[in-house]
mmCIF file of C-alpha atoms (C1' of nucleotides) in Angstrom:
data_model
loop_
_atom_site.group_PDB
_atom_site.id
_atom_site.type_symbol
_atom_site.label_atom_id
_atom_site.label_comp_id
_atom_site.label_asym_id
_atom_site.label_seq_id
_atom_site.Cartn_x
_atom_site.Cartn_y
_atom_site.Cartn_z
ATOM 1 C CA MET I 1 159.469 178.221 -36.987
ATOM 2 C CA SER I 2 158.460 177.964 -33.333
ATOM 3 C CA GLU I 3 155.061 179.524 -34.046
ATOM 4 C CA ILE I 4 152.639 178.678 -31.261
ATOM 5 C CA GLN I 5 149.272 178.016 -32.812
ATOM 6 C CA ILE I 6 146.627 180.072 -31.009
ATOM 7 C CA THR I 7 142.967 179.698 -31.928
ATOM 8 C CA SER I 8 140.493 182.516 -31.520
ATOM 9 C CA THR I 9 138.816 180.559 -28.733
ATOM 10 C CA MET I 10 142.107 180.501 -26.861
ATOM 11 C CA GLU I 11 142.413 184.225 -27.420
ATOM 12 C CA ASP I 12 139.003 184.687 -25.841
ATOM 13 C CA TYR I 13 140.036 182.741 -22.772
ATOM 14 C CA LEU I 14 143.193 184.788 -22.397
ATOM 15 C CA GLU I 15 141.209 187.994 -22.682
ATOM 16 C CA THR I 16 138.753 186.777 -20.052
ATOM 17 C CA ILE I 17 141.546 185.752 -17.700
ATOM 18 C CA LEU I 18 143.140 189.160 -18.091
ATOM 19 C CA GLN I 19 139.867 190.848 -17.218
ATOM 20 C CA LEU I 20 139.274 188.649 -14.195
ATOM 21 C CA ASN I 21 142.788 189.334 -13.086
ATOM 22 C CA ARG I 22 142.060 193.037 -13.032
ATOM 23 C CA GLU I 23 138.584 192.748 -11.515
ATOM 24 C CA LYS I 24 139.291 190.322 -8.718
ATOM 25 C CA GLY I 25 142.655 189.011 -7.730
ATOM 26 C CA ALA I 26 142.079 185.287 -7.828
ATOM 27 C CA ILE I 27 141.063 183.648 -11.058
ATOM 28 C CA ARG I 28 138.759 180.702 -10.605
ATOM 29 C CA VAL I 29 137.639 178.041 -13.042
ATOM 30 C CA LYS I 30 134.097 178.825 -11.984
ATOM 31 C CA ASN I 31 134.447 182.507 -12.883
ATOM 32 C CA ILE I 32 136.050 181.861 -16.223
ATOM 33 C CA ALA I 33 133.258 179.417 -17.015
ATOM 34 C CA LYS I 34 130.630 181.970 -16.130
ATOM 35 C CA LYS I 35 132.210 184.772 -18.165
ATOM 36 C CA MET I 36 132.744 182.562 -21.175
ATOM 37 C CA GLY I 37 129.306 180.979 -20.966
ATOM 38 C CA VAL I 38 130.658 177.433 -20.822
ATOM 39 C CA LYS I 39 130.727 174.636 -18.245
ATOM 40 C CA MET I 40 133.598 174.097 -15.844
ATOM 41 C CA PRO I 41 135.059 170.977 -17.457
ATOM 42 C CA THR I 42 135.437 172.914 -20.670
ATOM 43 C CA VAL I 43 137.529 175.463 -18.819
ATOM 44 C CA THR I 44 139.663 172.785 -17.170
ATOM 45 C CA ASN I 45 140.424 171.339 -20.584
ATOM 46 C CA MET I 46 141.277 174.705 -22.013
ATOM 47 C CA LEU I 47 143.545 175.549 -19.088
ATOM 48 C CA LYS I 48 145.477 172.388 -19.790
ATOM 49 C CA THR I 49 145.878 173.438 -23.408
ATOM 50 C CA LEU I 50 146.888 176.998 -22.544
ATOM 51 C CA ASN I 51 149.386 175.630 -20.049
ATOM 52 C CA GLU I 52 150.943 173.321 -22.623
ATOM 53 C CA LYS I 53 151.242 176.222 -25.052
ATOM 54 C CA GLY I 54 153.037 178.297 -22.448
ATOM 55 C CA LEU I 55 150.325 180.936 -22.252
ATOM 56 C CA ILE I 56 149.473 180.417 -18.592
ATOM 57 C CA ASP I 57 151.108 178.896 -15.529
ATOM 58 C CA TYR I 58 148.714 176.454 -13.943
ATOM 59 C CA GLU I 59 148.997 173.403 -11.755
ATOM 60 C CA LYS I 60 145.661 171.855 -11.046
ATOM 61 C CA HIS I 61 143.819 173.198 -8.020
ATOM 62 C CA GLU I 62 146.415 175.932 -7.657
ATOM 63 C CA TYR I 63 146.533 179.588 -8.606
ATOM 64 C CA LEU I 64 146.591 180.562 -12.207
ATOM 65 C CA GLU I 65 148.746 183.194 -13.852
ATOM 66 C CA LEU I 66 149.254 184.465 -17.346
ATOM 67 C CA THR I 67 152.784 184.091 -18.668
ATOM 68 C CA ARG I 68 154.469 186.988 -20.386
ATOM 69 C CA THR I 69 153.311 185.668 -23.772
ATOM 70 C CA GLY I 70 149.807 185.006 -22.484
ATOM 71 C CA GLN I 71 149.545 188.567 -21.263
ATOM 72 C CA LYS I 72 150.785 189.932 -24.546
ATOM 73 C CA VAL I 73 148.202 187.972 -26.505
ATOM 74 C CA GLY I 74 145.411 188.853 -24.098
ATOM 75 C CA LYS I 75 146.206 192.533 -24.156
ATOM 76 C CA GLU I 76 146.422 192.618 -27.918
ATOM 77 C CA ILE I 77 142.948 191.103 -28.185
ATOM 78 C CA GLU I 78 141.658 193.483 -25.574
ATOM 79 C CA ARG I 79 142.972 196.424 -27.585
ATOM 80 C CA ARG I 80 141.097 195.221 -30.647
ATOM 81 C CA HIS I 81 137.999 194.640 -28.612
ATOM 82 C CA ASN I 82 138.145 198.137 -27.156
ATOM 83 C CA ALA I 83 138.785 199.753 -30.517
ATOM 84 C CA ILE I 84 135.794 198.065 -32.100
ATOM 85 C CA ARG I 85 133.564 198.788 -29.141
ATOM 86 C CA SER I 86 134.609 202.420 -29.130
ATOM 87 C CA PHE I 87 133.894 202.744 -32.806
ATOM 88 C CA LEU I 88 130.471 201.168 -32.430
ATOM 89 C CA THR I 89 129.447 203.161 -29.370
ATOM 90 C CA GLU I 90 131.240 206.479 -29.756
ATOM 91 C CA ILE I 91 131.093 206.932 -33.499
ATOM 92 C CA LEU I 92 128.158 204.885 -34.712
ATOM 93 C CA LYS I 93 126.341 205.443 -31.413
ATOM 94 C CA LEU I 94 125.109 201.885 -31.160
ATOM 95 C CA ASP I 95 123.890 200.246 -27.965
ATOM 96 C CA PRO I 96 126.834 199.556 -25.606
ATOM 97 C CA VAL I 97 125.719 196.055 -24.649
ATOM 98 C CA MET I 98 125.293 194.985 -28.242
ATOM 99 C CA ALA I 99 128.514 196.723 -29.209
ATOM 100 C CA ASP I 100 130.399 194.738 -26.623
ATOM 101 C CA GLU I 101 128.959 191.452 -27.856
ATOM 102 C CA GLU I 102 129.786 192.270 -31.437
ATOM 103 C CA ALA I 103 133.288 193.395 -30.570
ATOM 104 C CA CYS I 104 133.824 189.934 -29.057
ATOM 105 C CA LYS I 105 133.008 188.303 -32.335
ATOM 106 C CA MET I 106 134.671 190.740 -34.689
ATOM 107 C CA GLU I 107 137.928 191.265 -32.822
ATOM 108 C CA HIS I 108 139.635 188.092 -33.982
ATOM 109 C CA GLY I 109 139.715 188.865 -37.659
ATOM 110 C CA MET I 110 141.320 192.237 -37.187
ATOM 111 C CA SER I 111 144.958 192.846 -38.131
ATOM 112 C CA SER I 112 147.177 195.066 -36.032
ATOM 113 C CA GLU I 113 147.409 197.480 -38.950
ATOM 114 C CA THR I 114 143.663 197.884 -38.922
ATOM 115 C CA LEU I 115 143.687 198.252 -35.155
ATOM 116 C CA VAL I 116 146.135 201.134 -35.358
ATOM 117 C CA ARG I 117 144.249 202.803 -38.146
ATOM 118 C CA LEU I 118 140.854 202.434 -36.524
ATOM 119 C CA THR I 119 142.138 203.787 -33.228
ATOM 120 C CA LYS I 120 143.588 206.803 -34.980
ATOM 121 C CA PHE I 121 140.367 207.297 -36.880
ATOM 122 C CA ILE I 122 138.294 207.463 -33.712
ATOM 123 C CA GLU I 123 140.746 209.948 -32.246
ATOM 124 C CA PHE I 124 140.673 211.955 -35.443
ATOM 125 C CA VAL I 125 136.885 212.143 -35.676
ATOM 126 C CA GLN I 126 136.700 213.239 -32.063
ATOM 127 C CA SER I 127 139.435 215.837 -32.232
ATOM 128 C CA CYS I 128 139.307 217.267 -35.746
ATOM 129 C CA PRO I 129 137.656 220.697 -35.770
ATOM 130 C CA ARG I 130 135.659 219.726 -38.831
ATOM 131 C CA THR I 131 133.978 216.852 -37.068
ATOM 132 C CA GLY I 132 133.812 216.216 -33.304
ATOM 133 C CA ALA I 133 130.622 215.899 -31.329
ATOM 134 C CA SER I 134 128.460 218.251 -33.403
ATOM 135 C CA TRP I 135 129.189 216.347 -36.574
ATOM 136 C CA LEU I 136 128.384 213.056 -34.844
ATOM 137 C CA ASN I 137 125.085 214.511 -33.714
ATOM 138 C CA TYR I 138 124.309 215.412 -37.255
ATOM 139 C CA PHE I 139 125.157 211.885 -38.308
ATOM 140 C CA GLU I 140 122.586 210.614 -35.833
ATOM 141 C CA ASP I 141 120.027 212.958 -37.275
ATOM 142 C CA TYR I 142 120.961 211.795 -40.764
ATOM 143 C CA CYS I 143 120.413 208.179 -39.717
ATOM 144 C CA ALA I 144 117.040 208.944 -38.207
ATOM 145 C CA ASN I 145 115.706 211.292 -40.863
ATOM 146 C CA GLY I 146 117.800 210.824 -43.965
ATOM 147 C CA ILE I 147 119.359 213.556 -46.072
ATOM 148 C CA LYS I 148 117.762 216.932 -45.494
ATOM 149 C CA PRO I 149 119.420 219.597 -47.615
ATOM 150 C CA GLU I 150 117.906 222.452 -45.615
ATOM 151 C CA LYS I 151 119.134 220.931 -42.321
ATOM 152 C CA CYS I 152 122.497 220.347 -43.865
ATOM 153 C CA GLU I 153 122.707 223.935 -44.992
ATOM 154 C CA GLU I 154 121.669 225.214 -41.571
ATOM 155 C CA HIS I 155 124.342 223.052 -40.012
ATOM 156 C CA MET I 156 126.991 224.357 -42.329
ATOM 157 C CA LYS I 157 126.049 227.934 -41.527
ATOM 158 C CA ASN I 158 126.328 227.300 -37.803
ATOM 159 C CA PHE I 159 129.592 225.545 -38.316
ATOM 160 C CA LYS I 160 130.936 228.408 -40.401
ATOM 161 C CA MET I 161 130.089 230.890 -37.687
ATOM 162 C CA ASN I 162 132.178 228.957 -35.215
ATOM 163 C CA CYS I 163 135.045 228.647 -37.608
ATOM 164 C CA ASP I 164 136.966 231.764 -36.676
ATOM 165 C CA SER I 165 137.122 231.007 -32.994
ATOM 166 C CA CYS I 166 137.909 227.437 -33.885
ATOM 167 C CA ILE I 167 140.921 228.446 -35.917
ATOM 168 C CA THR I 168 142.121 230.584 -33.056
ATOM 169 C CA ASP I 169 141.701 227.642 -30.700
ATOM 170 C CA ILE I 170 143.950 225.493 -32.786
ATOM 171 C CA LYS I 171 146.658 228.151 -32.709
ATOM 172 C CA GLN I 172 147.176 227.829 -28.948
ATOM 173 C CA MET Z 1 110.793 177.491 -33.587
ATOM 174 C CA SER Z 2 111.770 176.024 -36.975
ATOM 175 C CA GLU Z 3 115.031 177.971 -36.843
ATOM 176 C CA ILE Z 4 117.548 176.526 -39.269
ATOM 177 C CA GLN Z 5 120.911 176.482 -37.551
ATOM 178 C CA ILE Z 6 123.477 178.112 -39.848
ATOM 179 C CA THR Z 7 127.117 178.238 -38.831
ATOM 180 C CA SER Z 8 129.466 180.948 -40.011
ATOM 181 C CA THR Z 9 131.295 178.385 -42.104
ATOM 182 C CA MET Z 10 128.051 177.615 -43.912
ATOM 183 C CA GLU Z 11 127.553 181.335 -44.431
ATOM 184 C CA ASP Z 12 130.967 181.494 -46.070
ATOM 185 C CA TYR Z 13 130.111 178.705 -48.461
ATOM 186 C CA LEU Z 14 126.854 180.393 -49.405
ATOM 187 C CA GLU Z 15 128.664 183.658 -50.046
ATOM 188 C CA THR Z 16 131.231 181.884 -52.196
ATOM 189 C CA ILE Z 17 128.566 180.078 -54.178
ATOM 190 C CA LEU Z 18 126.789 183.369 -54.774
ATOM 191 C CA GLN Z 19 129.998 184.927 -56.079
ATOM 192 C CA LEU Z 20 130.775 181.983 -58.353
ATOM 193 C CA ASN Z 21 127.258 182.148 -59.650
ATOM 194 C CA ARG Z 22 127.788 185.725 -60.732
ATOM 195 C CA GLU Z 23 131.307 185.211 -62.091
ATOM 196 C CA LYS Z 24 130.807 182.051 -64.075
ATOM 197 C CA GLY Z 25 127.521 180.309 -64.665
ATOM 198 C CA ALA Z 26 128.335 176.793 -63.528
ATOM 199 C CA ILE Z 27 129.335 176.183 -59.968
ATOM 200 C CA ARG Z 28 131.810 173.349 -59.536
ATOM 201 C CA VAL Z 29 132.992 171.567 -56.446
ATOM 202 C CA LYS Z 30 136.508 172.222 -57.635
ATOM 203 C CA ASN Z 31 135.952 175.977 -57.828
ATOM 204 C CA ILE Z 32 134.301 176.224 -54.456
ATOM 205 C CA ALA Z 33 137.191 174.273 -52.966
ATOM 206 C CA LYS Z 34 139.703 176.608 -54.513
ATOM 207 C CA LYS Z 35 137.925 179.785 -53.405
ATOM 208 C CA MET Z 36 137.438 178.494 -49.884
ATOM 209 C CA GLY Z 37 140.949 177.111 -49.627
ATOM 210 C CA VAL Z 38 139.795 173.593 -48.753
ATOM 211 C CA LYS Z 39 139.930 170.174 -50.423
ATOM 212 C CA MET Z 40 137.151 168.816 -52.599
ATOM 213 C CA PRO Z 41 135.816 166.231 -50.165
ATOM 214 C CA THR Z 42 135.263 168.984 -47.638
ATOM 215 C CA VAL Z 43 133.092 170.759 -50.159
ATOM 216 C CA THR Z 44 131.144 167.623 -51.001
ATOM 217 C CA ASN Z 45 130.378 167.174 -47.308
ATOM 218 C CA MET Z 46 129.306 170.742 -46.901
ATOM 219 C CA LEU Z 47 127.079 170.604 -49.969
ATOM 220 C CA LYS Z 48 125.289 167.655 -48.412
ATOM 221 C CA THR Z 49 124.746 169.660 -45.239
ATOM 222 C CA LEU Z 50 123.575 172.763 -47.090
ATOM 223 C CA ASN Z 51 121.224 170.608 -49.123
ATOM 224 C CA GLU Z 52 119.722 169.053 -46.005
ATOM 225 C CA LYS Z 53 119.217 172.485 -44.494
ATOM 226 C CA GLY Z 54 117.370 173.631 -47.606
ATOM 227 C CA LEU Z 55 119.951 176.250 -48.515
ATOM 228 C CA ILE Z 56 120.922 174.784 -51.876
ATOM 229 C CA ASP Z 57 119.452 172.359 -54.417
ATOM 230 C CA TYR Z 58 122.002 169.717 -55.230
ATOM 231 C CA GLU Z 59 121.966 166.156 -56.490
ATOM 232 C CA LYS Z 60 125.373 164.655 -56.705
ATOM 233 C CA HIS Z 61 127.199 165.183 -59.997
ATOM 234 C CA GLU Z 62 124.459 167.558 -61.107
ATOM 235 C CA TYR Z 63 124.122 171.306 -61.213
ATOM 236 C CA LEU Z 64 123.955 173.252 -58.009
ATOM 237 C CA GLU Z 65 121.609 176.128 -57.200
ATOM 238 C CA LEU Z 66 120.961 178.315 -54.200
ATOM 239 C CA THR Z 67 117.416 178.121 -52.861
ATOM 240 C CA ARG Z 68 115.532 181.309 -52.037
ATOM 241 C CA THR Z 69 116.682 181.047 -48.403
ATOM 242 C CA GLY Z 70 120.240 180.254 -49.411
ATOM 243 C CA GLN Z 71 120.340 183.325 -51.597
ATOM 244 C CA LYS Z 72 118.954 185.495 -48.838
ATOM 245 C CA VAL Z 73 121.599 184.317 -46.379
ATOM 246 C CA GLY Z 74 124.403 184.630 -48.932
ATOM 247 C CA LYS Z 75 123.393 188.134 -49.918
ATOM 248 C CA GLU Z 76 123.121 189.281 -46.335
ATOM 249 C CA ILE Z 77 126.661 188.106 -45.640
ATOM 250 C CA GLU Z 78 127.844 189.716 -48.812
ATOM 251 C CA ARG Z 79 126.352 193.025 -47.714
ATOM 252 C CA ARG Z 80 128.246 192.863 -44.444
ATOM 253 C CA HIS Z 81 131.395 191.897 -46.231
ATOM 254 C CA ASN Z 82 131.068 194.825 -48.627
ATOM 255 C CA ALA Z 83 130.305 197.294 -45.865
ATOM 256 C CA ILE Z 84 133.364 196.294 -43.881
ATOM 257 C CA ARG Z 85 135.582 196.260 -46.943
ATOM 258 C CA SER Z 86 134.335 199.686 -47.986
ATOM 259 C CA PHE Z 87 134.997 201.074 -44.546
ATOM 260 C CA LEU Z 88 138.500 199.669 -44.498
ATOM 261 C CA THR Z 89 139.432 200.742 -48.010
ATOM 262 C CA GLU Z 90 137.455 203.931 -48.580
ATOM 263 C CA ILE Z 91 137.556 205.453 -45.111
ATOM 264 C CA LEU Z 92 140.589 203.996 -43.390
ATOM 265 C CA LYS Z 93 142.395 203.681 -46.751
ATOM 266 C CA LEU Z 94 143.821 200.275 -45.972
ATOM 267 C CA ASP Z 95 145.164 197.867 -48.572
ATOM 268 C CA PRO Z 96 142.288 196.358 -50.608
ATOM 269 C CA VAL Z 97 143.587 192.805 -50.536
ATOM 270 C CA MET Z 98 144.056 192.811 -46.788
ATOM 271 C CA ALA Z 99 140.726 194.578 -46.328
ATOM 272 C CA ASP Z 100 138.988 191.838 -48.240
ATOM 273 C CA GLU Z 101 140.584 189.136 -46.130
ATOM 274 C CA GLU Z 102 139.687 190.883 -42.917
ATOM 275 C CA ALA Z 103 136.133 191.518 -44.033
ATOM 276 C CA CYS Z 104 135.799 187.735 -44.499
ATOM 277 C CA LYS Z 105 136.688 187.170 -40.897
ATOM 278 C CA MET Z 106 134.855 190.067 -39.318
ATOM 279 C CA GLU Z 107 131.600 189.852 -41.250
ATOM 280 C CA HIS Z 108 130.053 187.059 -39.214
ATOM 281 C CA GLY Z 109 129.886 188.842 -35.900
ATOM 282 C CA MET Z 110 128.113 191.836 -37.310
ATOM 283 C CA SER Z 111 124.455 192.481 -36.563
ATOM 284 C CA SER Z 112 122.121 193.904 -39.177
ATOM 285 C CA GLU Z 113 121.726 197.028 -37.071
ATOM 286 C CA THR Z 114 125.450 197.610 -37.229
ATOM 287 C CA LEU Z 115 125.431 196.889 -40.951
ATOM 288 C CA VAL Z 116 122.831 199.574 -41.559
ATOM 289 C CA ARG Z 117 124.616 202.062 -39.370
ATOM 290 C CA LEU Z 118 128.040 201.435 -40.859
ATOM 291 C CA THR Z 119 126.694 201.731 -44.379
ATOM 292 C CA LYS Z 120 125.075 205.049 -43.546
ATOM 293 C CA PHE Z 121 128.251 206.227 -41.887
ATOM 294 C CA ILE Z 122 130.325 205.593 -44.994
ATOM 295 C CA GLU Z 123 127.742 207.415 -47.091
ATOM 296 C CA PHE Z 124 127.688 210.246 -44.605
ATOM 297 C CA VAL Z 125 131.451 210.714 -44.462
ATOM 298 C CA GLN Z 126 131.613 210.744 -48.241
ATOM 299 C CA SER Z 127 128.717 213.127 -48.786
ATOM 300 C CA CYS Z 128 128.727 215.502 -45.838
ATOM 301 C CA PRO Z 129 130.179 218.902 -46.797
ATOM 302 C CA ARG Z 130 132.211 218.937 -43.602
ATOM 303 C CA THR Z 131 134.052 215.783 -44.493
ATOM 304 C CA GLY Z 132 134.310 214.134 -47.929
ATOM 305 C CA ALA Z 133 137.531 213.421 -49.741
ATOM 306 C CA SER Z 134 139.527 216.386 -48.449
ATOM 307 C CA TRP Z 135 138.902 215.427 -44.840
ATOM 308 C CA LEU Z 136 139.899 211.831 -45.587
ATOM 309 C CA ASN Z 137 143.129 213.095 -47.104
ATOM 310 C CA TYR Z 138 143.813 215.002 -43.966
ATOM 311 C CA PHE Z 139 143.168 211.883 -41.954
ATOM 312 C CA GLU Z 140 145.840 210.119 -43.977
ATOM 313 C CA ASP Z 141 148.226 212.905 -43.283
ATOM 314 C CA TYR Z 142 147.330 212.744 -39.611
ATOM 315 C CA CYS Z 143 148.090 209.005 -39.579
ATOM 316 C CA ALA Z 144 151.414 209.504 -41.252
ATOM 317 C CA ASN Z 145 152.593 212.598 -39.406
ATOM 318 C CA GLY Z 146 150.493 212.896 -36.272
ATOM 319 C CA ILE Z 147 148.768 216.016 -35.014
ATOM 320 C CA LYS Z 148 150.200 219.182 -36.528
ATOM 321 C CA PRO Z 149 148.342 222.239 -35.273
ATOM 322 C CA GLU Z 150 149.703 224.473 -38.015
ATOM 323 C CA LYS Z 151 148.629 222.020 -40.722
ATOM 324 C CA CYS Z 152 145.283 221.718 -39.063
ATOM 325 C CA GLU Z 153 144.830 225.456 -39.018
ATOM 326 C CA GLU Z 154 145.844 225.763 -42.639
ATOM 327 C CA HIS Z 155 143.327 223.076 -43.498
ATOM 328 C CA MET Z 156 140.599 224.857 -41.629
ATOM 329 C CA LYS Z 157 141.313 228.100 -43.441
ATOM 330 C CA ASN Z 158 141.135 226.398 -46.827
ATOM 331 C CA PHE Z 159 137.972 224.675 -45.799
ATOM 332 C CA LYS Z 160 136.434 227.938 -44.616
ATOM 333 C CA MET Z 161 137.151 229.593 -47.945
ATOM 334 C CA ASN Z 162 135.229 226.896 -49.736
ATOM 335 C CA CYS Z 163 132.353 227.109 -47.330
ATOM 336 C CA ASP Z 164 130.264 229.719 -49.119
ATOM 337 C CA SER Z 165 130.181 227.930 -52.445
ATOM 338 C CA CYS Z 166 129.563 224.730 -50.556
ATOM 339 C CA ILE Z 167 126.475 226.136 -48.868
ATOM 340 C CA THR Z 168 125.211 227.303 -52.221
ATOM 341 C CA ASP Z 169 125.804 223.841 -53.654
ATOM 342 C CA ILE Z 170 123.609 222.264 -51.002
ATOM 343 C CA LYS Z 171 120.774 224.623 -51.843
ATOM 344 C CA GLN Z 172 120.337 223.220 -55.347
ATOM 345 C "C1'" DT X 1 139.269 167.896 13.316
ATOM 346 C "C1'" DA X 2 135.692 165.692 10.912
ATOM 347 C "C1'" DT X 3 132.133 166.558 7.559
ATOM 348 C "C1'" DG X 4 129.194 168.517 4.199
ATOM 349 C "C1'" DA X 5 129.123 171.820 0.481
ATOM 350 C "C1'" DA X 6 131.453 173.973 -3.237
ATOM 351 C "C1'" DA X 7 134.827 173.770 -6.748
ATOM 352 C "C1'" DA X 8 137.639 171.322 -9.896
ATOM 353 C "C1'" DT X 9 138.900 167.382 -12.460
ATOM 354 C "C1'" DT X 10 138.471 163.013 -15.055
ATOM 355 C "C1'" DA X 11 136.198 159.982 -18.108
ATOM 356 C "C1'" DG X 12 133.807 159.428 -21.965
ATOM 357 C "C1'" DG X 13 130.844 161.232 -25.675
ATOM 358 C "C1'" DT X 14 129.160 164.609 -29.492
ATOM 359 C "C1'" DT X 15 129.436 167.794 -33.360
ATOM 360 C "C1'" DA X 16 131.438 170.635 -37.018
ATOM 361 C "C1'" DA X 17 134.951 171.115 -40.090
ATOM 362 C "C1'" DT X 18 138.671 169.526 -41.883
ATOM 363 C "C1'" DC X 19 142.009 165.935 -43.959
ATOM 364 C "C1'" DT X 20 144.028 161.654 -46.976
ATOM 365 C "C1'" DA X 21 143.457 157.586 -49.666
ATOM 366 C "C1'" DA X 22 140.588 154.993 -52.432
ATOM 367 C "C1'" DT X 23 136.874 154.629 -55.649
ATOM 368 C "C1'" DA X 24 133.473 156.042 -58.964
ATOM 369 C "C1'" DA X 25 131.518 158.959 -62.430
ATOM 370 C "C1'" DA X 26 131.863 162.233 -66.184
ATOM 371 C "C1'" DA X 27 134.274 164.541 -69.774
ATOM 372 C "C1'" DT X 28 137.773 164.587 -73.287
ATOM 373 C "C1'" DA X 29 140.705 162.984 -76.732
ATOM 374 C "C1'" DT X 30 142.552 159.358 -79.524
ATOM 375 C "C1'" DA F 1 133.834 153.582 -78.965
ATOM 376 C "C1'" DT F 2 137.340 153.131 -75.807
ATOM 377 C "C1'" DA F 3 140.997 154.800 -72.982
ATOM 378 C "C1'" DT F 4 142.712 158.435 -70.313
ATOM 379 C "C1'" DT F 5 142.243 162.347 -67.579
ATOM 380 C "C1'" DT F 6 139.653 165.218 -64.696
ATOM 381 C "C1'" DT F 7 136.213 165.798 -61.339
ATOM 382 C "C1'" DA F 8 133.475 164.227 -57.603
ATOM 383 C "C1'" DT F 9 132.241 161.077 -53.940
ATOM 384 C "C1'" DT F 10 132.862 157.723 -50.195
ATOM 385 C "C1'" DA F 11 135.168 155.893 -46.340
ATOM 386 C "C1'" DG F 12 137.488 156.569 -42.432
ATOM 387 C "C1'" DA F 13 140.438 159.519 -39.343
ATOM 388 C "C1'" DT F 14 141.674 163.797 -36.805
ATOM 389 C "C1'" DT F 15 141.186 168.048 -34.107
ATOM 390 C "C1'" DA F 16 139.018 171.700 -31.407
ATOM 391 C "C1'" DA F 17 135.546 172.887 -28.527
ATOM 392 C "C1'" DC F 18 132.022 171.726 -26.244
ATOM 393 C "C1'" DC F 19 128.834 168.613 -23.193
ATOM 394 C "C1'" DT F 20 127.050 165.318 -18.942
ATOM 395 C "C1'" DA F 21 127.876 162.278 -15.217
ATOM 396 C "C1'" DA F 22 130.908 160.711 -11.868
ATOM 397 C "C1'" DT F 23 134.713 161.428 -8.916
ATOM 398 C "C1'" DT F 24 138.058 163.885 -6.279
ATOM 399 C "C1'" DT F 25 139.935 167.781 -3.936
ATOM 400 C "C1'" DT F 26 139.574 171.817 -1.216
ATOM 401 C "C1'" DC F 27 137.445 174.813 1.970
ATOM 402 C "C1'" DA F 28 134.496 176.506 5.570
ATOM 403 C "C1'" DT F 29 132.349 175.555 9.821
ATOM 404 C "C1'" DA F 30 130.110 173.115 13.358
#
DNA sequence: TATGAAAATTAGGTTAATCTAATAAAATAT
DNA sequence: ATATTTTATTAGATTAACCTAATTTTCATA
């Protein structure tokens, strides 16, 4: 019924406002414009829209605040953004700047189910005794040099040697 | 310089046309409209645009073909789509239908570097002796039931027992 | 406190992607 | 071969997100 229609552009603005809110205290049209890479009149228009949709509280020339709903939406997008960025930088080991840009573009299509699952996956890779940092290093090597059976075997032998202590670690 | 400007919507149409081309032989305005979830006049307009940009060959009421460039763009998008869908279904084990829908939305923001890396990652998870199907099963269990040290230990012991034969397997 | 600079808004326009209603062309069936 | 149905196109409108140029408001400071 009373579904507010929120475009992905609006989501981006809310995310930006949330960030600015944390960084500085006061949120200015000028700053939003800069962060979003648009001109100030574009921001003014969008603020009017967001206000009408009940996502921010804004009277022209006055301070701006996210409403409860606006915060919820902004934070949800931020979570997706962070999950994608983490995956790209911490798992795939891609360049952080690029990862951040891509996260911006990919975040909107992502369902909350996928968000949960991806977040858990990152956690799992990093904490599972079978994977963790050493496995990720080997992935990097695999990307750079392709499949090398002898390297793979060497890796497995090293891993096996650490297995006993590893199992003990888990016990604690 | 002579950069043809291609929007993500245009990319979607090219991907759809590519798919229709494989599925059936003849590509109809009606079918494109259905697949894209838009009305026929929208398609007619877009075909005019794609034609002007040199991405398809189309004379009204006649057969439609992708140009070399159009094919290249369509296939590139398709690769991203497939990579994301594979990650979501084969690694995260999410519902295929939802995965396909999400891939549609996320594919456009993805760089070719990320595509390459993600593809390799999927390969790596599936083929590395430390991970593979059994590890993915454990991930599912982890998602459903959270961290269970005793389960984890049990898993590690089973894994360790298979290690020797595994190392031999790699040798071949 | 008056004034010049900075910030924000308004006015008016553009583009991409969509729509509906009306018309035209092509395909099918009588 | 003609009439009917299906498919496609044209015409004209709408919406979201952007822009530039002009104006107004606010703020800092001389």
